[in-house]
Coordinates of C-alpha atoms in Angstrom, one line a residue:
Chain A
M799 CA -51.9 -1.1 -14.5
Y800 CA -49.7 1.9 -14.2
R801 CA -46.6 1.6 -12.1
F802 CA -44.6 4.3 -10.3
F803 CA -41.5 4.1 -8.3
L804 CA -41.6 5.6 -4.8
Q805 CA -38.7 7.8 -3.7
S806 CA -39.5 7.3 0.0
P807 CA -41.3 4.5 1.8
P808 CA -45.1 4.6 2.5
I809 CA -46.1 6.1 5.9
G810 CA -48.3 3.5 7.5
N811 CA -51.1 2.6 4.9
T812 CA -50.7 5.9 3.0
I813 CA -48.6 6.8 0.0
T814 CA -48.3 10.5 -0.9
I815 CA -46.4 11.6 -4.0
S816 CA -45.7 14.9 -5.6
G817 CA -43.6 16.1 -8.5
A818 CA -43.5 14.7 -12.0
D819 CA -45.3 11.4 -11.2
A820 CA -48.1 13.3 -9.5
S821 CA -48.5 15.6 -12.5
H822 CA -48.4 12.6 -14.8
I823 CA -51.3 10.9 -12.9
R824 CA -53.3 14.1 -12.8
L825 CA -52.7 15.7 -16.2
S826 CA -51.6 13.1 -18.6
L827 CA -53.4 10.0 -17.3
R828 CA -56.3 12.0 -16.0
M829 CA -56.8 9.4 -13.2
K830 CA -59.5 9.9 -10.6
P831 CA -59.9 9.0 -6.9
G832 CA -60.9 5.3 -6.7
E833 CA -58.7 4.1 -9.5
E834 CA -55.9 1.7 -8.8
V835 CA -52.1 2.0 -9.4
I836 CA -49.0 0.1 -8.4
F837 CA -46.3 1.9 -6.4
T838 CA -43.0 0.1 -6.3
R839 CA -40.0 0.6 -4.0
E840 CA -37.0 -1.6 -3.4
G841 CA -38.5 -4.8 -4.8
V842 CA -41.9 -4.4 -3.1
D843 CA -45.2 -3.7 -5.0
Y844 CA -47.9 -1.6 -3.2
L845 CA -51.2 -2.1 -5.0
S846 CA -53.0 1.1 -4.1
K847 CA -56.2 3.0 -4.6
I848 CA -56.1 6.7 -5.2
A849 CA -57.8 8.6 -2.4
E850 CA -57.2 12.2 -3.3
I851 CA -55.7 14.3 -6.1
T852 CA -54.7 17.9 -5.6
P853 CA -52.8 20.2 -7.9
T854 CA -49.5 19.3 -6.1
E855 CA -50.1 15.8 -4.6
V856 CA -51.6 12.4 -5.1
V857 CA -52.6 10.5 -2.0
A858 CA -53.3 6.8 -2.1
H859 CA -54.1 4.0 0.3
I860 CA -52.4 0.6 0.1
I861 CA -54.7 -2.3 -0.7
K862 CA -52.1 -5.1 -1.0
T863 CA -48.3 -5.4 -0.4
E864 CA -46.3 -8.1 -2.1
P865 CA -42.7 -8.7 -3.3
V866 CA -42.1 -7.9 -7.0
S867 CA -41.9 -11.2 -8.8
S868 CA -40.2 -9.8 -11.8
E869 CA -36.7 -9.2 -10.4
P870 CA -34.1 -11.6 -11.6
A871 CA -32.4 -13.9 -9.0
L872 CA -29.0 -13.0 -10.6
N873 CA -27.7 -9.6 -9.4
L874 CA -25.9 -8.5 -12.6
T875 CA -23.7 -5.4 -12.9
L876 CA -22.7 -4.1 -16.3
F877 CA -19.4 -2.3 -16.6
F878 CA -19.4 -0.7 -20.1
A879 CA -16.7 1.4 -21.7
L880 CA -18.3 4.7 -22.8
P881 CA -19.4 4.4 -26.5
K882 CA -20.0 7.3 -28.9
S883 CA -23.3 9.1 -29.5
D884 CA -26.4 7.7 -27.9
K885 CA -25.3 4.1 -27.8
A886 CA -25.0 4.3 -24.0
E887 CA -28.8 5.1 -23.9
A888 CA -29.6 2.0 -25.9
I889 CA -27.4 -0.2 -23.7
I890 CA -29.0 1.1 -20.5
Q891 CA -32.6 0.9 -21.8
K892 CA -32.3 -2.6 -23.2
C893 CA -30.2 -4.1 -20.4
T894 CA -32.7 -2.6 -17.8
E895 CA -35.5 -4.5 -19.6
L896 CA -33.4 -7.7 -19.5
G897 CA -32.8 -7.3 -15.8
V898 CA -29.3 -5.7 -15.2
K899 CA -29.2 -4.2 -11.6
E900 CA -26.4 -1.6 -12.0
F901 CA -24.6 0.2 -14.8
V902 CA -21.0 1.4 -14.5
P903 CA -19.8 3.4 -17.5
F904 CA -16.0 3.8 -17.6
L905 CA -13.2 5.2 -19.7
T906 CA -10.6 3.4 -21.8
K907 CA -7.8 4.7 -23.9
R908 CA -9.9 4.2 -27.1
C909 CA -12.9 6.0 -25.7
V910 CA -13.6 9.4 -27.2
A911 CA -13.4 12.2 -24.7
L912 CA -15.8 12.5 -21.8
P913 CA -19.1 14.1 -22.9
K914 CA -19.4 17.7 -21.9
G915 CA -21.2 17.7 -18.6
S916 CA -22.3 14.6 -16.8
K917 CA -25.0 12.5 -18.4
T918 CA -25.6 10.4 -15.3
E919 CA -28.9 12.1 -14.5
R920 CA -30.1 11.6 -18.1
W921 CA -29.1 7.9 -18.1
Q922 CA -30.7 7.4 -14.7
R923 CA -34.0 8.7 -16.1
I924 CA -33.7 6.3 -19.0
A925 CA -33.1 3.4 -16.6
E926 CA -36.2 4.6 -14.6
A927 CA -38.4 4.8 -17.7
A928 CA -37.2 1.3 -18.9
A929 CA -37.8 -0.1 -15.4
K930 CA -41.4 1.2 -15.4
Q931 CA -42.1 0.0 -18.9
S932 CA -40.7 -3.5 -18.3
G933 CA -42.2 -4.0 -14.8
R934 CA -39.0 -4.1 -12.8
G935 CA -39.1 -4.0 -9.0
V936 CA -36.1 -1.7 -8.6
I937 CA -34.6 1.1 -10.7
P938 CA -31.1 0.0 -11.7
K939 CA -28.5 2.4 -10.5
V940 CA -26.4 4.3 -13.0
S941 CA -23.0 5.2 -11.7
D942 CA -21.0 8.2 -12.6
V943 CA -18.4 7.6 -15.3
L944 CA -15.3 5.9 -13.7
R945 CA -11.7 6.2 -14.8
F946 CA -10.2 2.8 -15.9
D947 CA -8.3 2.5 -12.6
E948 CA -11.4 3.2 -10.5
M949 CA -13.3 0.6 -12.5
L950 CA -10.7 -2.0 -11.7
T951 CA -10.9 -1.4 -8.0
R952 CA -14.6 -2.4 -8.1
L953 CA -14.1 -5.8 -9.8
P954 CA -13.1 -7.8 -6.7
E955 CA -16.7 -7.3 -5.5
F956 CA -17.7 -9.8 -8.2
D957 CA -17.2 -13.5 -8.7
P958 CA -17.5 -14.3 -11.5
A959 CA -16.7 -11.1 -13.5
F960 CA -17.1 -11.8 -17.2
F961 CA -14.8 -9.9 -19.5
C962 CA -15.9 -9.7 -23.2
N963 CA -12.5 -10.0 -24.7
E964 CA -12.1 -9.6 -28.5
N965 CA -8.9 -11.7 -28.3
G966 CA -11.0 -14.7 -27.3
G967 CA -11.9 -16.7 -24.3
E968 CA -14.3 -19.4 -23.2
R969 CA -18.0 -19.5 -24.0
L970 CA -20.2 -17.9 -21.3
S971 CA -21.2 -20.3 -18.6
L972 CA -22.5 -19.6 -15.1
P973 CA -21.6 -21.7 -12.1
A974 CA -24.7 -23.2 -10.5
G975 CA -26.1 -21.0 -7.7
T976 CA -24.3 -17.8 -8.8
K977 CA -26.1 -14.9 -7.2
K978 CA -24.0 -12.0 -8.3
A979 CA -21.9 -11.4 -11.4
A980 CA -20.3 -8.6 -13.4
L981 CA -20.1 -8.2 -17.2
I982 CA -17.4 -6.0 -18.7
T983 CA -17.7 -4.8 -22.3
G984 CA -15.7 -2.4 -24.5
A985 CA -16.3 0.7 -26.6
E986 CA -16.0 0.9 -30.4
G987 CA -12.3 0.3 -30.6
G988 CA -12.2 -2.4 -28.0
F989 CA -9.4 -2.4 -25.4
E990 CA -5.7 -1.9 -25.6
L991 CA -3.8 -5.1 -24.9
S992 CA -2.4 -3.6 -21.6
E993 CA -6.0 -2.7 -20.5
A994 CA -7.2 -6.2 -21.3
E995 CA -4.4 -7.7 -19.3
R996 CA -5.2 -5.5 -16.3
I997 CA -8.8 -6.5 -16.4
V998 CA -7.8 -10.2 -16.3
T999 CA -5.3 -9.6 -13.5
A1000 CA -8.0 -7.9 -11.5
G1001 CA -9.8 -11.3 -11.5
A1002 CA -12.1 -11.2 -14.5
K1003 CA -12.5 -14.1 -16.8
S1004 CA -12.3 -13.6 -20.6
F1005 CA -15.2 -14.9 -22.7
T1006 CA -16.1 -14.8 -26.4
L1007 CA -19.4 -14.1 -28.1
G1008 CA -18.4 -16.2 -31.1
A1009 CA -16.8 -15.7 -34.4
R1010 CA -18.7 -12.6 -35.5
I1011 CA -17.8 -9.1 -34.6
L1012 CA -20.5 -7.5 -32.5
R1013 CA -21.1 -3.8 -32.2
C1014 CA -20.3 -2.3 -28.9
E1015 CA -23.9 -1.8 -28.1
T1016 CA -24.9 -5.3 -29.3
A1017 CA -22.4 -7.2 -27.2
P1018 CA -23.6 -6.2 -23.7
I1019 CA -27.3 -6.8 -24.7
A1020 CA -26.5 -10.2 -26.1
A1021 CA -24.2 -11.2 -23.1
A1022 CA -26.7 -10.0 -20.5
A1023 CA -29.5 -11.9 -22.2
I1024 CA -27.4 -15.1 -22.2
L1025 CA -26.2 -14.7 -18.6
L1026 CA -29.8 -14.1 -17.4
H1027 CA -30.9 -17.1 -19.4
L1028 CA -28.2 -19.2 -17.8
S1029 CA -29.3 -18.1 -14.4
G1030 CA -32.9 -19.1 -15.2
D1031 CA -34.2 -15.5 -15.1
I1032 CA -34.9 -15.5 -18.9
Chain B
M339 CA -8.8 -6.4 -43.9
Y340 CA -11.7 -5.0 -46.0
R341 CA -14.4 -7.4 -47.0
F342 CA -16.8 -7.2 -49.9
F343 CA -19.6 -9.5 -50.9
L344 CA -19.5 -10.8 -54.6
Q345 CA -22.7 -10.7 -56.5
S346 CA -21.4 -13.4 -59.0
P347 CA -18.8 -16.1 -58.7
P348 CA -15.2 -15.6 -59.6
I349 CA -14.2 -16.5 -63.2
G350 CA -11.3 -18.8 -62.8
N351 CA -8.7 -17.1 -60.7
T352 CA -10.0 -13.6 -61.4
I353 CA -12.6 -11.4 -59.6
T354 CA -13.9 -8.3 -61.4
I355 CA -16.3 -6.0 -59.6
S356 CA -18.0 -2.7 -60.6
G357 CA -20.6 -0.5 -59.1
A358 CA -20.6 0.8 -55.5
D359 CA -18.0 -1.5 -54.1
A360 CA -15.5 -0.7 -56.9
S361 CA -16.1 3.0 -56.4
H362 CA -15.6 2.5 -52.6
I363 CA -12.3 0.7 -53.2
R364 CA -11.1 3.4 -55.6
L365 CA -12.4 6.7 -54.1
S366 CA -13.1 6.2 -50.4
L367 CA -10.4 3.6 -49.5
R368 CA -8.0 4.8 -52.1
M369 CA -6.6 1.3 -52.5
K370 CA -3.9 0.5 -55.0
P371 CA -2.9 -2.5 -57.1
G372 CA -1.0 -4.9 -54.9
E373 CA -3.2 -4.4 -51.8
E374 CA -5.2 -7.3 -50.4
V375 CA -8.9 -7.6 -49.8
I376 CA -11.3 -10.4 -49.0
F377 CA -14.2 -11.1 -51.3
T378 CA -16.9 -13.3 -49.9
R379 CA -19.7 -15.2 -51.6
E380 CA -22.0 -17.9 -50.3
G381 CA -19.9 -18.8 -47.3
V382 CA -16.5 -18.8 -49.2
D383 CA -13.7 -16.3 -48.6
Y384 CA -11.5 -15.4 -51.5
L385 CA -8.4 -13.6 -50.2
S386 CA -7.3 -11.6 -53.2
K387 CA -4.7 -9.1 -54.4
I388 CA -5.9 -6.1 -56.5
A389 CA -4.4 -6.3 -60.0
E390 CA -6.0 -3.3 -61.7
I391 CA -8.2 -0.3 -60.8
T392 CA -10.0 1.5 -63.6
P393 CA -12.7 4.2 -63.2
T394 CA -15.4 1.6 -63.6
E395 CA -13.9 -1.7 -62.4
V396 CA -11.6 -3.4 -59.9
V397 CA -9.8 -6.5 -61.1
A398 CA -8.2 -8.8 -58.5
H399 CA -6.5 -12.2 -58.4
I400 CA -7.4 -14.9 -55.9
I401 CA -4.5 -15.8 -53.5
K402 CA -6.4 -18.2 -51.3
T403 CA -9.9 -19.8 -51.1
E404 CA -11.3 -21.0 -47.9
P405 CA -14.7 -21.5 -46.3
V406 CA -15.8 -18.7 -44.0
S407 CA -15.4 -19.8 -40.4
S408 CA -17.8 -17.2 -39.0
E409 CA -21.1 -18.6 -40.1
P410 CA -23.2 -20.1 -37.3
A411 CA -24.0 -23.8 -37.5
L412 CA -27.6 -23.0 -36.6
N413 CA -29.6 -21.7 -39.6
L414 CA -32.0 -19.3 -37.8
T415 CA -34.8 -17.4 -39.5
L416 CA -36.4 -14.5 -37.7
F417 CA -40.1 -13.8 -38.4
F418 CA -40.8 -10.4 -36.9
A419 CA -44.1 -8.5 -36.9
L420 CA -43.5 -5.0 -38.4
P421 CA -42.7 -2.5 -35.6
K422 CA -43.0 1.3 -35.8
S423 CA -40.4 3.8 -37.0
D424 CA -36.8 2.5 -37.5
K425 CA -37.0 -0.4 -35.0
A426 CA -37.0 -2.9 -37.9
E427 CA -33.6 -1.5 -38.9
A428 CA -32.2 -2.1 -35.4
I429 CA -33.6 -5.6 -35.4
I430 CA -32.0 -6.5 -38.8
Q431 CA -28.7 -4.9 -38.0
K432 CA -28.2 -6.5 -34.6
C433 CA -29.6 -9.9 -35.5
T434 CA -27.3 -10.0 -38.6
E435 CA -24.3 -9.5 -36.3
L436 CA -25.5 -12.3 -34.0
G437 CA -25.9 -14.7 -37.0
V438 CA -29.5 -14.8 -38.1
K439 CA -29.7 -16.1 -41.7
E440 CA -33.1 -14.8 -43.0
F441 CA -35.5 -12.0 -41.9
V442 CA -39.2 -12.2 -42.7
P443 CA -41.2 -9.1 -41.6
F444 CA -44.9 -9.8 -41.4
L445 CA -48.2 -8.0 -40.5
T446 CA -50.5 -8.6 -37.6
K447 CA -53.7 -6.9 -36.6
R448 CA -51.9 -4.6 -34.1
C449 CA -49.2 -3.5 -36.6
V450 CA -49.6 0.1 -37.9
A451 CA -50.3 0.2 -41.6
L452 CA -47.7 -0.9 -44.1
P453 CA -45.1 1.8 -44.7
K454 CA -45.5 3.8 -47.9
G455 CA -43.4 2.0 -50.5
S456 CA -41.4 -1.1 -49.9
K457 CA -38.5 -0.9 -47.5
T458 CA -37.1 -4.3 -48.5
E459 CA -34.3 -2.8 -50.5
R460 CA -33.3 -0.5 -47.7
W461 CA -33.4 -3.3 -45.1
Q462 CA -31.4 -5.5 -47.4
R463 CA -28.7 -2.9 -47.6
I464 CA -28.7 -2.7 -43.8
A465 CA -28.2 -6.5 -43.6
E466 CA -25.4 -6.3 -46.1
A467 CA -23.6 -3.5 -44.2
A468 CA -24.0 -5.4 -40.9
A469 CA -22.8 -8.6 -42.6
K470 CA -19.6 -6.8 -43.8
Q471 CA -18.9 -5.2 -40.5
S472 CA -19.4 -8.3 -38.4
G473 CA -17.5 -10.6 -40.8
R474 CA -20.4 -12.8 -41.9
G475 CA -20.0 -15.3 -44.7
V476 CA -23.3 -14.7 -46.3
I477 CA -25.6 -11.7 -46.5
P478 CA -28.9 -12.6 -44.7
K479 CA -31.9 -12.4 -47.0
V480 CA -34.6 -9.9 -46.1
S481 CA -38.0 -11.0 -47.4
D482 CA -40.8 -8.7 -48.5
V483 CA -43.4 -8.0 -45.8
L484 CA -45.8 -10.9 -45.7
R485 CA -49.4 -11.0 -44.7
F486 CA -50.1 -12.9 -41.5
D487 CA -51.6 -15.8 -43.6
E488 CA -48.6 -16.0 -45.8
M489 CA -46.3 -16.0 -42.8
L490 CA -48.1 -19.0 -41.4
T491 CA -47.6 -21.0 -44.6
R492 CA -43.9 -20.8 -44.1
L493 CA -43.8 -22.1 -40.6
P494 CA -43.9 -25.8 -41.5
E495 CA -40.4 -25.5 -43.0
F496 CA -39.1 -25.1 -39.5
D497 CA -38.8 -27.5 -36.6
P498 CA -38.5 -26.1 -34.0
A499 CA -40.2 -22.8 -34.6
F500 CA -40.1 -20.7 -31.4
F501 CA -43.0 -18.3 -30.7
C502 CA -42.3 -15.5 -28.3
N503 CA -45.7 -15.5 -26.6
E504 CA -46.5 -12.8 -24.1
N505 CA -49.1 -15.2 -22.6
G506 CA -46.2 -17.4 -21.5
G507 CA -44.6 -20.7 -22.4
E508 CA -41.4 -22.6 -21.6
R509 CA -37.9 -21.2 -21.4
L510 CA -35.9 -21.4 -24.6
S511 CA -34.2 -24.8 -25.1
L512 CA -32.8 -26.3 -28.3
P513 CA -32.8 -30.0 -29.0
A514 CA -29.3 -31.3 -29.5
G515 CA -28.2 -31.3 -33.2
T516 CA -30.8 -28.7 -34.3
K517 CA -29.6 -27.3 -37.6
K518 CA -32.5 -25.1 -38.6
A519 CA -34.9 -23.1 -36.5
A520 CA -37.3 -20.2 -36.6
L521 CA -38.1 -17.4 -34.2
I522 CA -41.3 -15.5 -34.2
T523 CA -41.7 -12.2 -32.4
G524 CA -44.4 -9.5 -32.2
A525 CA -44.8 -5.8 -32.8
E526 CA -45.5 -3.2 -30.1
G527 CA -48.9 -4.4 -29.2
G528 CA -48.1 -8.1 -29.3
F529 CA -50.5 -10.5 -30.9
E530 CA -54.3 -10.9 -30.8
L531 CA -55.3 -14.1 -29.0
S532 CA -56.6 -15.5 -32.3
E533 CA -53.3 -14.8 -34.0
A534 CA -51.3 -16.4 -31.2
E535 CA -53.6 -19.5 -31.4
R536 CA -53.0 -19.8 -35.2
I537 CA -49.2 -19.5 -34.8
V538 CA -49.3 -22.4 -32.3
T539 CA -51.7 -24.4 -34.5
A540 CA -49.2 -24.0 -37.3
G541 CA -46.6 -25.9 -35.3
A542 CA -44.8 -23.2 -33.3
K543 CA -43.9 -23.7 -29.7
S544 CA -44.6 -20.9 -27.2
F545 CA -41.7 -19.6 -25.1
T546 CA -41.2 -16.9 -22.5
L547 CA -38.3 -14.5 -22.1
G548 CA -39.0 -14.2 -18.3
A549 CA -41.0 -12.0 -16.1
R550 CA -40.0 -8.6 -17.5
I551 CA -41.7 -7.0 -20.5
L552 CA -39.3 -6.6 -23.3
R553 CA -39.6 -4.0 -26.1
C554 CA -40.4 -5.4 -29.5
E555 CA -36.9 -4.7 -30.7
T556 CA -35.2 -6.1 -27.6
A557 CA -37.1 -9.5 -27.6
P558 CA -35.7 -10.8 -31.0
I559 CA -32.2 -9.6 -30.2
A560 CA -32.2 -11.4 -26.8
A561 CA -33.9 -14.5 -28.1
A562 CA -31.5 -14.8 -31.1
A563 CA -28.5 -14.4 -28.8
I564 CA -29.8 -17.1 -26.5
L565 CA -30.7 -19.6 -29.3
L566 CA -27.3 -19.0 -30.9
H567 CA -25.7 -19.6 -27.5
L568 CA -27.6 -22.8 -27.0
S569 CA -26.5 -24.0 -30.5
G570 CA -22.8 -23.3 -29.5
D571 CA -22.5 -20.5 -32.1
I572 CA -22.1 -17.8 -29.4

């Protein structure tokens, strides 16, 4: 069944949408009153029957309300140093499918310069599309690109915070009952030693992904898959 | 240090290469006699010093011979149903980095038609480039595209063979001491029920990657990362 994320909560038993999703239902999917769709907002699925389709709006009535069963128990935030070209898109798309809850791109000394103009909106759309396609209950949030210092100030929110350190560390393991964790990965050139030290000083724990050198887009995908496996979500 | 895979074993203490790698050393890297490179063949690293560079050949002398430490203990073969566009390339590249030893693309009823002309050579080159970049000790073998029936005949080689079944199964787990395993994943549309049944009848064990729907290129990367984590290789 088709799934759409709601930007505002239902009013009583009724859901009214406009904009891109309404056009998609009317023009691309050519749906008709009586057909069923799922609207999702903040981890809740609203199974609904379309009541009316106008050129600007789709109105539907809720048949059944239930919590989304597909959200991982582990609340995982990925801090990733900004890579070249469209690798950020691949990271956001695939880690959204796996179950990451928030993305925080940040800058390191070895990152190439900030892309001209913010890409946050584009990345947020990629997260939304991947959330729809994979049946997520929430759209992961994509943060604006943070400076290295700003990124560090967010790390104390997380325990554990796992730092993918090319200089080595322990294998990934997750304490039983962990509800919230962060994962920190580098861009193409990795981190300067001073940056790595500051990440560890901020409370993150170095880990290794083994003896092979992973590309900067492969490492977060692999590490997220392993952490969500360790939490029982995959 | 730069790494090149040898197509034939060294003769005594001497390594002589020609072709693309020799041109790369001479023209792109502009290396000179006296500089060191690593030649690798069948899990052995030959740390070598370049002795002579001619327009057609590079001759080097072996300084040190040692087993490659980066090869995973788990011998993992990935059978993947042929996906659309260049997704096969992403699967081969990223799973080579992670440590997969052999790739076997195969056809299912929901695959689009075979690409015009074989892509095996191209895919083999992608595996070689990823093996070099990630520091692998062997170049993973990429098989020709097999028919579904042919693929089934290879499964009895593997115990366990893990089948990524969209209809569900157990979470991935690896019996202690497993040395060899297979992973079987689908293309965009998944498998027909009759195909899924035949894979299970051939001895494979259904597993699930959780409640979210993964893209056909994300599933093998995630499952390979998890299996190589469970084997202690990641």
